[in-house]
mmCIF file of C-alpha atoms in Angstrom:
data_model
loop_
_atom_site.group_PDB
_atom_site.id
_atom_site.type_symbol
_atom_site.label_atom_id
_atom_site.label_comp_id
_atom_site.label_asym_id
_atom_site.label_seq_id
_atom_site.Cartn_x
_atom_site.Cartn_y
_atom_site.Cartn_z
ATOM 1 C CA MET A 14 4.538 -31.585 29.190
ATOM 2 C CA LEU A 15 3.783 -30.984 26.211
ATOM 3 C CA LEU A 16 4.582 -28.820 23.136
ATOM 4 C CA THR A 17 1.330 -27.995 22.049
ATOM 5 C CA GLU A 18 0.117 -27.735 25.627
ATOM 6 C CA MET A 19 2.255 -25.117 26.425
ATOM 7 C CA ALA A 20 1.398 -21.622 27.332
ATOM 8 C CA PRO A 21 1.580 -18.720 24.479
ATOM 9 C CA PRO A 22 3.873 -16.355 25.401
ATOM 10 C CA PRO A 23 2.864 -13.886 27.096
ATOM 11 C CA GLY A 24 1.260 -11.440 25.417
ATOM 12 C CA ALA A 25 1.040 -13.213 22.252
ATOM 13 C CA GLN A 26 -2.461 -13.184 21.638
ATOM 14 C CA GLU A 27 -3.156 -9.288 22.206
ATOM 15 C CA MET A 28 -0.423 -8.710 19.997
ATOM 16 C CA ALA A 29 -1.426 -11.016 17.574
ATOM 17 C CA GLY A 30 -4.436 -9.427 17.685
ATOM 18 C CA LEU A 31 -3.428 -5.736 17.764
ATOM 19 C CA ARG A 32 -1.200 -6.559 14.510
ATOM 20 C CA ALA A 33 -4.207 -8.048 12.435
ATOM 21 C CA ARG A 34 -6.188 -5.031 13.701
ATOM 22 C CA ALA A 35 -3.417 -2.919 12.228
ATOM 23 C CA ARG A 36 -2.582 -4.093 9.090
ATOM 24 C CA ALA A 37 -6.633 -3.912 7.848
ATOM 25 C CA ALA A 38 -6.664 -0.610 8.503
ATOM 26 C CA ARG A 39 -3.292 0.013 6.349
ATOM 27 C CA ARG A 40 -5.229 -2.150 3.741
ATOM 28 C CA GLY A 41 -8.348 0.226 3.946
ATOM 29 C CA ALA A 42 -5.562 3.165 3.786
ATOM 30 C CA LEU A 43 -4.401 2.003 0.799
ATOM 31 C CA VAL A 44 -7.254 0.480 -1.568
ATOM 32 C CA ALA A 45 -9.030 4.500 -0.268
ATOM 33 C CA LEU A 46 -5.670 5.928 -1.188
ATOM 34 C CA THR A 47 -5.415 3.433 -5.554
ATOM 35 C CA ALA A 48 -9.079 4.290 -5.968
ATOM 36 C CA SER A 49 -8.918 7.947 -5.817
ATOM 37 C CA ILE A 50 -6.413 8.958 -7.396
ATOM 38 C CA ALA A 51 -7.196 5.724 -10.304
ATOM 39 C CA LEU A 52 -11.256 6.640 -10.366
ATOM 40 C CA LEU A 53 -9.773 10.249 -10.797
ATOM 41 C CA THR A 54 -6.996 9.800 -13.350
ATOM 42 C CA THR A 55 -9.722 7.962 -15.341
ATOM 43 C CA VAL A 56 -12.161 10.234 -15.369
ATOM 44 C CA GLN A 57 -9.854 13.256 -16.362
ATOM 45 C CA LEU A 58 -8.547 11.017 -18.859
ATOM 46 C CA LEU A 59 -12.068 10.541 -20.399
ATOM 47 C CA ALA A 60 -12.715 14.581 -20.235
ATOM 48 C CA ASP A 61 -9.767 15.193 -21.947
ATOM 49 C CA ARG A 62 -11.231 12.442 -24.994
ATOM 50 C CA ALA A 63 -15.135 14.412 -24.653
ATOM 51 C CA ALA A 64 -15.322 15.142 -28.107
ATOM 52 C CA THR A 65 -18.445 17.343 -26.669
ATOM 53 C CA ARG A 66 -18.734 20.159 -24.528
ATOM 54 C CA GLU A 67 -22.057 18.068 -23.250
ATOM 55 C CA GLN A 68 -19.565 15.275 -22.829
ATOM 56 C CA THR A 69 -17.739 16.589 -21.026
ATOM 57 C CA LEU A 70 -19.972 18.277 -18.506
ATOM 58 C CA PRO A 71 -20.640 15.124 -16.553
ATOM 59 C CA LEU A 72 -17.085 13.908 -16.705
ATOM 60 C CA ALA A 73 -15.672 17.434 -15.066
ATOM 61 C CA VAL A 74 -18.624 16.831 -12.371
ATOM 62 C CA LEU A 75 -18.028 13.269 -11.530
ATOM 63 C CA SER A 76 -13.973 14.180 -11.058
ATOM 64 C CA LEU A 77 -15.178 16.837 -8.970
ATOM 65 C CA ALA A 78 -16.914 14.714 -6.767
ATOM 66 C CA LEU A 79 -14.040 11.487 -6.732
ATOM 67 C CA PHE A 80 -11.909 14.604 -5.215
ATOM 68 C CA VAL A 81 -14.373 16.609 -2.825
ATOM 69 C CA ALA A 82 -14.540 12.514 -1.247
ATOM 70 C CA ALA A 83 -11.024 11.278 -1.688
ATOM 71 C CA LEU A 84 -9.713 13.729 0.303
ATOM 72 C CA PRO A 85 -12.092 12.196 3.539
ATOM 73 C CA ALA A 86 -11.825 8.759 2.634
ATOM 74 C CA MET A 87 -8.087 9.491 2.609
ATOM 75 C CA ALA A 88 -7.824 11.376 5.747
ATOM 76 C CA LEU A 89 -9.741 9.086 7.753
ATOM 77 C CA THR A 90 -7.995 5.611 6.496
ATOM 78 C CA GLN A 91 -5.349 6.858 7.483
ATOM 79 C CA TYR A 92 -5.900 8.306 10.458
ATOM 80 C CA ALA A 93 -6.949 4.394 11.404
ATOM 81 C CA TRP A 94 -3.669 3.078 10.266
ATOM 82 C CA GLY A 95 -1.852 5.396 12.398
ATOM 83 C CA ALA A 96 -3.201 5.244 15.304
ATOM 84 C CA ARG A 97 -3.832 1.205 15.302
ATOM 85 C CA ALA A 98 0.029 1.168 14.662
ATOM 86 C CA ARG A 99 0.594 3.758 17.263
ATOM 87 C CA ARG A 100 -1.469 1.394 19.405
ATOM 88 C CA VAL A 101 0.825 -1.662 18.376
ATOM 89 C CA ARG A 102 3.779 0.042 18.449
ATOM 90 C CA ARG A 103 3.268 1.053 22.054
ATOM 91 C CA ARG A 104 2.410 -2.251 23.094
ATOM 92 C CA GLU A 105 6.019 -3.893 21.746
ATOM 93 C CA ARG A 106 7.608 -0.964 24.004
ATOM 94 C CA GLU A 107 5.292 -2.074 27.224
ATOM 95 C CA LEU A 108 5.499 -5.883 26.460
ATOM 96 C CA TYR A 109 8.848 -6.301 24.856
ATOM 97 C CA ALA A 110 11.153 -3.789 26.001
ATOM 98 C CA SER A 111 11.256 -2.948 21.756
ATOM 99 C CA THR A 112 9.783 -2.615 18.695
ATOM 100 C CA ARG A 113 9.498 -4.537 15.695
ATOM 101 C CA SER A 114 8.051 -1.889 12.596
ATOM 102 C CA GLY A 115 10.049 1.510 12.315
ATOM 103 C CA ARG A 116 12.823 0.523 9.241
ATOM 104 C CA ALA A 117 10.816 1.388 6.279
ATOM 105 C CA ARG A 118 8.276 3.464 8.064
ATOM 106 C CA PRO A 119 10.102 6.805 7.210
ATOM 107 C CA LEU A 120 9.697 5.756 3.290
ATOM 108 C CA THR A 121 6.431 4.732 4.052
ATOM 109 C CA ARG A 122 5.228 8.013 4.706
ATOM 110 C CA LEU A 123 6.893 9.935 2.071
ATOM 111 C CA ALA A 124 4.968 7.998 0.022
ATOM 112 C CA VAL A 125 1.620 7.718 1.665
ATOM 113 C CA ALA A 126 2.329 12.078 1.022
ATOM 114 C CA ALA A 127 3.014 12.116 -2.595
ATOM 115 C CA CYS A 128 0.040 10.572 -3.384
ATOM 116 C CA TRP A 129 -1.341 13.518 -1.083
ATOM 117 C CA ALA A 130 0.813 15.231 -3.955
ATOM 118 C CA VAL A 131 -0.745 13.699 -6.492
ATOM 119 C CA THR A 132 -4.539 13.564 -6.107
ATOM 120 C CA LEU A 133 -4.091 18.124 -5.050
ATOM 121 C CA LEU A 134 -2.513 18.126 -7.964
ATOM 122 C CA LEU A 135 -5.595 16.108 -10.037
ATOM 123 C CA GLY A 136 -8.183 17.686 -7.620
ATOM 124 C CA TRP A 137 -6.730 21.342 -9.342
ATOM 125 C CA THR A 138 -7.365 20.250 -12.857
ATOM 126 C CA VAL A 139 -10.888 20.403 -12.581
ATOM 127 C CA PRO A 140 -11.417 23.613 -12.956
ATOM 128 C CA ARG A 141 -9.933 23.753 -17.194
ATOM 129 C CA LEU A 142 -12.687 20.270 -16.953
ATOM 130 C CA PHE A 143 -15.679 22.972 -15.656
ATOM 131 C CA ARG A 144 -14.024 25.715 -18.547
ATOM 132 C CA ALA A 145 -13.333 23.324 -21.326
ATOM 133 C CA ALA A 146 -17.844 22.862 -20.556
ATOM 134 C CA ALA A 147 -18.204 26.462 -20.724
ATOM 135 C CA ARG A 148 -19.072 26.771 -17.374
ATOM 136 C CA TYR A 149 -17.183 29.660 -16.887
ATOM 137 C CA SER A 150 -17.994 31.744 -13.736
ATOM 138 C CA PHE A 151 -18.175 28.068 -11.741
ATOM 139 C CA ALA A 152 -14.426 27.183 -13.304
ATOM 140 C CA ASP A 153 -13.220 30.554 -11.362
ATOM 141 C CA ALA A 154 -14.979 29.184 -8.858
ATOM 142 C CA LEU A 155 -13.137 26.528 -8.250
ATOM 143 C CA SER A 156 -9.517 27.898 -9.727
ATOM 144 C CA TRP A 157 -9.801 30.711 -6.127
ATOM 145 C CA ALA A 158 -10.541 27.398 -4.292
ATOM 146 C CA GLY A 159 -8.091 26.030 -5.698
ATOM 147 C CA GLU A 160 -5.358 28.945 -4.617
ATOM 148 C CA ALA A 161 -6.953 29.443 -1.382
ATOM 149 C CA MET A 162 -6.192 25.331 -1.149
ATOM 150 C CA SER A 163 -2.567 25.539 -2.943
ATOM 151 C CA VAL A 164 -1.883 27.338 -0.035
ATOM 152 C CA ILE A 165 -2.949 25.305 2.608
ATOM 153 C CA SER A 166 -1.424 22.479 1.101
ATOM 154 C CA VAL A 167 2.184 24.106 0.398
ATOM 155 C CA SER A 168 1.723 25.229 4.572
ATOM 156 C CA ALA A 169 0.787 21.162 5.484
ATOM 157 C CA GLY A 170 4.025 19.798 3.138
ATOM 158 C CA VAL A 171 6.783 21.952 4.845
ATOM 159 C CA LEU A 172 5.361 20.802 7.788
ATOM 160 C CA PHE A 173 5.182 17.158 7.138
ATOM 161 C CA LEU A 174 8.912 17.634 5.770
ATOM 162 C CA LEU A 175 9.879 18.960 9.754
ATOM 163 C CA TRP A 176 8.066 16.312 11.355
ATOM 164 C CA TRP A 177 9.200 13.761 8.816
ATOM 165 C CA ALA A 178 12.937 15.090 9.851
ATOM 166 C CA ARG A 179 12.110 15.089 13.180
ATOM 167 C CA ASP A 180 11.148 11.732 13.312
ATOM 168 C CA VAL A 181 14.342 10.231 11.365
ATOM 169 C CA VAL A 182 15.994 12.102 13.012
ATOM 170 C CA GLY A 183 14.653 11.020 15.954
ATOM 171 C CA MET A 184 14.809 7.046 14.977
ATOM 172 C CA LEU A 185 18.277 7.033 13.755
ATOM 173 C CA ALA A 186 19.206 8.097 17.719
ATOM 174 C CA ARG A 187 17.206 5.306 18.722
ATOM 175 C CA ALA A 188 18.889 2.071 16.667
ATOM 176 C CA LEU A 189 22.166 3.883 17.839
ATOM 177 C CA ARG A 190 21.271 3.386 21.475
ATOM 178 C CA SER A 191 19.918 0.118 21.254
ATOM 179 C CA GLY A 192 22.894 -1.250 19.062
ATOM 180 C CA GLY A 193 20.812 -3.488 16.764
ATOM 181 C CA SER A 194 19.581 -5.734 19.399
ATOM 182 C CA PRO A 195 17.821 -8.255 18.380
ATOM 183 C CA GLY A 196 14.374 -8.677 19.365
ATOM 184 C CA ASP A 197 12.713 -10.412 22.656
ATOM 185 C CA PRO A 198 12.642 -13.773 21.872
ATOM 186 C CA TRP A 199 9.032 -13.627 23.583
ATOM 187 C CA ASP A 200 7.711 -11.616 20.708
ATOM 188 C CA PRO A 201 6.067 -14.285 18.094
ATOM 189 C CA GLY A 202 6.004 -11.629 14.958
ATOM 190 C CA ALA A 203 3.760 -10.506 12.740
ATOM 191 C CA GLY A 204 3.196 -13.772 11.476
ATOM 192 C CA PRO A 205 3.831 -15.190 7.697
ATOM 193 C CA ARG A 206 3.349 -13.032 4.841
ATOM 194 C CA ARG A 207 1.803 -13.847 1.624
ATOM 195 C CA LYS A 208 3.809 -12.918 -1.047
ATOM 196 C CA GLU A 209 -0.018 -13.101 -3.520
ATOM 197 C CA GLY A 210 -0.409 -9.785 -1.135
ATOM 198 C CA ALA A 211 2.917 -8.717 -2.374
ATOM 199 C CA ALA A 212 2.552 -8.880 -6.200
ATOM 200 C CA LEU A 213 -1.640 -7.774 -5.963
ATOM 201 C CA TRP A 214 0.184 -4.192 -4.918
ATOM 202 C CA THR A 215 3.074 -4.156 -7.313
ATOM 203 C CA GLY A 216 0.060 -4.639 -10.132
ATOM 204 C CA ALA A 217 -1.724 -2.029 -8.079
ATOM 205 C CA ALA A 218 1.197 0.669 -8.250
ATOM 206 C CA VAL A 219 2.198 0.233 -12.179
ATOM 207 C CA ALA A 220 -1.639 0.046 -13.222
ATOM 208 C CA VAL A 221 -1.239 4.046 -11.012
ATOM 209 C CA ALA A 222 1.747 4.639 -12.133
ATOM 210 C CA ALA A 223 0.596 3.785 -16.369
ATOM 211 C CA LEU A 224 -2.812 6.920 -15.383
ATOM 212 C CA LEU A 225 -0.456 8.620 -14.369
ATOM 213 C CA GLY A 226 1.103 8.587 -17.053
ATOM 214 C CA ALA A 227 -1.335 8.803 -19.506
ATOM 215 C CA ARG A 228 -2.934 11.911 -17.604
ATOM 216 C CA ALA A 229 0.840 13.598 -17.467
ATOM 217 C CA HIS A 230 0.184 12.712 -21.268
ATOM 218 C CA LEU A 231 4.077 10.569 -21.589
ATOM 219 C CA TRP A 232 1.702 8.101 -23.599
ATOM 220 C CA GLU A 233 -1.415 8.041 -25.047
ATOM 221 C CA PRO A 234 -2.706 5.190 -24.748
ATOM 222 C CA ALA A 235 -6.195 3.486 -26.198
ATOM 223 C CA THR A 236 -10.090 4.185 -24.216
ATOM 224 C CA GLY A 237 -9.953 -0.168 -23.828
ATOM 225 C CA VAL A 238 -6.284 0.412 -22.004
ATOM 226 C CA ILE A 239 -7.564 3.129 -19.830
ATOM 227 C CA TYR A 240 -10.737 1.092 -18.530
ATOM 228 C CA ALA A 241 -8.546 -1.600 -18.376
ATOM 229 C CA LEU A 242 -5.929 -0.344 -15.840
ATOM 230 C CA LEU A 243 -8.310 0.394 -13.420
ATOM 231 C CA THR A 244 -10.206 -2.459 -13.395
ATOM 232 C CA ALA A 245 -6.576 -4.006 -12.426
ATOM 233 C CA ALA A 246 -6.102 -1.569 -10.133
ATOM 234 C CA LEU A 247 -9.124 -1.842 -8.805
ATOM 235 C CA VAL A 248 -9.278 -5.677 -8.357
ATOM 236 C CA CYS A 249 -5.715 -5.717 -7.143
ATOM 237 C CA GLY A 250 -6.365 -3.540 -4.169
ATOM 238 C CA VAL A 251 -9.445 -5.060 -3.292
ATOM 239 C CA VAL A 252 -9.168 -8.625 -3.373
ATOM 240 C CA THR A 253 -5.718 -8.755 -1.646
ATOM 241 C CA ASP A 254 -5.743 -9.048 2.212
ATOM 242 C CA GLU A 255 -2.269 -8.215 3.025
#
């Protein structure tokens, strides 16, 4: 029988579809995360540079709206990513008695948790923008809500660290039991990865980091540079298919 006429490995087509859907969910989660932080940071930078209270107010409102929209968008997309990734791992264990993914998962989860912390920190600065716009009563109400959210966030952070540590210990134990054995030869793998995707995500991360540096007053870019960084972050995240 010719190689082109041979049947695909057991479960290969199903695994390819599951992995493709997991990659699509990961991309959606990363786009939501990148766009949320980049947009929120940019609007707050512009609000800080507003010359009058009248100019600050619409930017403060926009900053609040972005923060309120970012939280469910990040949560839903990351939930979809996690659900599809778990389905991939479960099917890998059923078909091949092992999972290909896992070594980078602890670092990925820490990075995502750090991005959540950055987003929350940006959200907690929104009341200050309303004070700058002379909306003191509303700023006080937002400050009270922020204090309540900070308690919940710290509790969630502690629970995350405990869960993350337990998961890492479990992964290490499974790795020691497996003895570093190679994967199943029937497993077709995740497929080739495009180098352009990694380069674009790196560009988006650099642009977001530069915006956060400006928000932290580590440097003072011109307004045109801020818009350029925002555009770079959004374009690099949207056009990549990895």
